[in-house]
GROMACS .gro file of C-alpha atoms in nm:
model
  169
    1MET     CA    1   9.600   8.871  11.443
    2LEU     CA    2   9.950   8.893  11.586
    3ARG     CA    3  10.015   8.524  11.527
    4GLN     CA    4   9.882   8.551  11.174
    5TYR     CA    5  10.111   8.842  11.086
    6ARG     CA    6  10.411   8.667  11.235
    7MET     CA    7  10.324   8.360  11.030
    8PHE     CA    8  10.297   8.576  10.717
    9ALA     CA    9  10.638   8.726  10.789
   10ALA     CA   10  10.791   8.379  10.815
   11TYR     CA   11  10.604   8.263  10.504
   12ASN     CA   12  10.727   8.571  10.318
   13ARG     CA   13  11.088   8.482  10.395
   14TRP     CA   14  11.032   8.121  10.283
   15ALA     CA   15  10.856   8.215   9.958
   16ASN     CA   16  11.110   8.485   9.876
   17ALA     CA   17  11.391   8.234   9.928
   18LYS     CA   18  11.225   7.998   9.678
   19VAL     CA   19  11.186   8.273   9.418
   20TYR     CA   20  11.544   8.390   9.465
   21ALA     CA   21  11.676   8.033   9.442
   22ALA     CA   22  11.499   7.993   9.107
   23ALA     CA   23  11.620   8.335   8.990
   24ALA     CA   24  11.978   8.241   9.079
   25GLU     CA   25  11.961   7.970   8.811
   26LEU     CA   26  11.884   8.221   8.533
   27SER     CA   27  12.134   8.372   8.297
   28ASP     CA   28  12.169   8.748   8.326
   29PRO     CA   29  11.977   8.807   7.998
   30GLU     CA   30  11.693   8.586   8.125
   31PHE     CA   31  11.688   8.767   8.460
   32ARG     CA   32  11.658   9.103   8.284
   33SER     CA   33  11.423   9.005   8.000
   34ASP     CA   34  11.081   9.168   7.990
   35ARG     CA   35  10.818   8.895   8.014
   36GLY     CA   36  10.513   9.114   8.055
   37ALA     CA   37  10.496   9.146   8.432
   38PHE     CA   38  10.392   9.487   8.566
   39PHE     CA   39  10.758   9.585   8.612
   40GLY     CA   40  10.867   9.384   8.308
   41SER     CA   41  11.156   9.163   8.413
   42LEU     CA   42  11.225   8.949   8.714
   43HIS     CA   43  11.511   9.188   8.795
   44ARG     CA   44  11.281   9.489   8.808
   45THR     CA   45  10.997   9.306   8.985
   46LEU     CA   46  11.226   9.183   9.263
   47ASN     CA   47  11.367   9.534   9.298
   48HIS     CA   48  11.012   9.672   9.322
   49LEU     CA   49  10.925   9.429   9.602
   50LEU     CA   50  11.228   9.542   9.798
   51VAL     CA   51  11.148   9.908   9.727
   52ALA     CA   52  10.790   9.871   9.850
   53ASP     CA   53  10.891   9.680  10.163
   54ARG     CA   54  11.148   9.946  10.250
   55ILE     CA   55  10.892  10.222  10.200
   56TRP     CA   56  10.638  10.049  10.425
   57MET     CA   57  10.894   9.956  10.689
   58LYS     CA   58  11.016  10.315  10.703
   59ARG     CA   59  10.655  10.423  10.755
   60PHE     CA   60  10.596  10.157  11.019
   61THR     CA   61  10.920  10.196  11.214
   62GLY     CA   62  11.054  10.542  11.129
   63THR     CA   63  11.390  10.385  11.041
   64GLY     CA   64  11.563  10.259  10.730
   65GLU     CA   65  11.580  10.367  10.370
   66ALA     CA   66  11.266  10.474  10.184
   67PRO     CA   67  11.305  10.500   9.807
   68THR     CA   68  11.108  10.780   9.642
   69SER     CA   69  11.001  10.589   9.331
   70LEU     CA   70  10.815  10.258   9.310
   71ASP     CA   71  11.015  10.154   9.004
   72ALA     CA   72  11.356  10.236   9.149
   73VAL     CA   73  11.628   9.982   9.082
   74LEU     CA   74  11.812   9.955   9.411
   75PHE     CA   75  12.049   9.682   9.298
   76GLU     CA   76  12.169   9.601   8.948
   77GLU     CA   77  12.351   9.286   9.054
   78PHE     CA   78  12.158   8.977   9.162
   79ASP     CA   79  12.381   8.884   9.458
   80ALA     CA   80  12.346   9.228   9.618
   81LEU     CA   81  11.970   9.224   9.560
   82ALA     CA   82  11.941   8.876   9.713
   83ALA     CA   83  12.140   8.980  10.021
   84ALA     CA   84  11.924   9.290  10.067
   85ARG     CA   85  11.607   9.081  10.034
   86LYS     CA   86  11.725   8.841  10.305
   87ALA     CA   87  11.805   9.131  10.535
   88GLU     CA   88  11.466   9.296  10.473
   89ASP     CA   89  11.282   8.970  10.540
   90GLU     CA   90  11.465   8.936  10.872
   91ARG     CA   91  11.381   9.296  10.953
   92ILE     CA   92  11.010   9.233  10.887
   93ILE     CA   93  11.015   8.920  11.105
   94ALA     CA   94  11.189   9.104  11.389
   95TRP     CA   95  10.950   9.399  11.369
   96THR     CA   96  10.634   9.187  11.366
   97GLY     CA   97  10.774   9.024  11.680
   98THR     CA   98  10.756   9.360  11.858
   99LEU     CA   99  10.389   9.428  11.783
  100ASP     CA  100  10.100   9.391  12.022
  101GLU     CA  101   9.723   9.413  11.971
  102THR     CA  102   9.717   9.779  12.073
  103SER     CA  103   9.977   9.878  11.814
  104LEU     CA  104   9.796   9.681  11.542
  105ALA     CA  105   9.469   9.860  11.615
  106ALA     CA  106   9.627  10.207  11.638
  107ASN     CA  107   9.610  10.450  11.349
  108PHE     CA  108   9.918  10.570  11.174
  109THR     CA  109   9.963  10.846  10.920
  110TYR     CA  110  10.178  10.863  10.608
  111SER     CA  111  10.194  11.012  10.258
  112PRO     CA  112  10.190  10.777   9.959
  113VAL     CA  113  10.483  10.791   9.718
  114THR     CA  114  10.238  10.824   9.429
  115GLN     CA  115  10.017  11.102   9.569
  116PRO     CA  116  10.088  11.414   9.778
  117ILE     CA  117   9.809  11.340  10.027
  118VAL     CA  118   9.800  11.240  10.390
  119MET     CA  119   9.655  10.899  10.476
  120THR     CA  120   9.553  10.772  10.818
  121GLN     CA  121   9.453  10.412  10.867
  122PRO     CA  122   9.485  10.135  11.124
  123LEU     CA  123   9.824   9.968  11.122
  124TRP     CA  124   9.672   9.622  11.070
  125THR     CA  125   9.523   9.723  10.734
  126ALA     CA  126   9.855   9.851  10.605
  127LEU     CA  127  10.037   9.543  10.733
  128SER     CA  128   9.783   9.325  10.553
  129HIS     CA  129   9.864   9.519  10.238
  130LEU     CA  130  10.238   9.465  10.281
  131PHE     CA  131  10.196   9.087  10.282
  132ASN     CA  132   9.929   9.082  10.010
  133HIS     CA  133  10.151   9.301   9.790
  134GLN     CA  134  10.437   9.055   9.829
  135THR     CA  135  10.213   8.765   9.728
  136HIS     CA  136  10.077   8.956   9.428
  137HIS     CA  137  10.418   9.037   9.283
  138ARG     CA  138  10.566   8.697   9.369
  139GLY     CA  139  10.290   8.561   9.147
  140GLN     CA  140  10.428   8.780   8.869
  141CYS     CA  141  10.776   8.642   8.942
  142HIS     CA  142  10.633   8.292   8.912
  143MET     CA  143  10.474   8.384   8.579
  144THR     CA  144  10.804   8.529   8.457
  145LEU     CA  145  10.992   8.212   8.550
  146THR     CA  146  10.740   7.989   8.374
  147ALA     CA  147  10.744   8.219   8.068
  148LEU     CA  148  11.119   8.155   8.060
  149GLY     CA  149  11.048   7.781   8.051
  150LYS     CA  150  11.158   7.719   8.409
  151PRO     CA  151  10.985   7.482   8.652
  152SER     CA  152  10.675   7.603   8.831
  153LEU     CA  153  10.727   7.699   9.196
  154GLY     CA  154  10.506   7.574   9.478
  155LEU     CA  155  10.454   7.898   9.670
  156ASP     CA  156  10.118   7.830   9.832
  157LEU     CA  157  10.097   7.910  10.201
  158ILE     CA  158   9.985   7.553  10.270
  159TYR     CA  159  10.316   7.420  10.130
  160PHE     CA  160  10.500   7.641  10.377
  161LEU     CA  161  10.279   7.521  10.662
  162ARG     CA  162  10.340   7.157  10.570
  163SER     CA  163  10.717   7.204  10.564
  164GLU     CA  164  10.921   7.476  10.737
  165GLY     CA  165  10.610   7.642  10.879
  166ARG     CA  166  10.480   7.356  11.096
  167GLU     CA  167  10.511   7.572  11.408
  168TRP     CA  168  10.216   7.778  11.281
  169MET     CA  169   9.980   7.480  11.260
   0.00000   0.00000   0.00000
């Protein structure tokens, strides 16, 4: 499982870079327009992904910022958001590099942002969620871009593996 999670961390960085490259081509009104995604605009969806990753990484590592709202807008400006995304992706890659099988199997405890309860679960299940959550909302980013009439993005894992991700094959 360790190799799989490290691959997912590298894939995440690659896919996020593709989404951000496409977003960089948008006008500001396009970037902020509500196209029906769960968080409305590409701006808000990309902020949500960063928010969620920071919340999970704070839970996993005990360090970093943890926003208190899932719809928080951490960055109004695209360039600052893009820089923060790159840094978070590197942080995730570095952290997955420190894991071992024992830490993946161990339980950890946290309280969800949305509910005042205590949750305990194996780390590997929460880490699986982190990567699945990214994929889910990147799909909404893809939908938003195509709704704006922009080219479709090839974000499938296999495209990563056939290009920059050959080391994982």
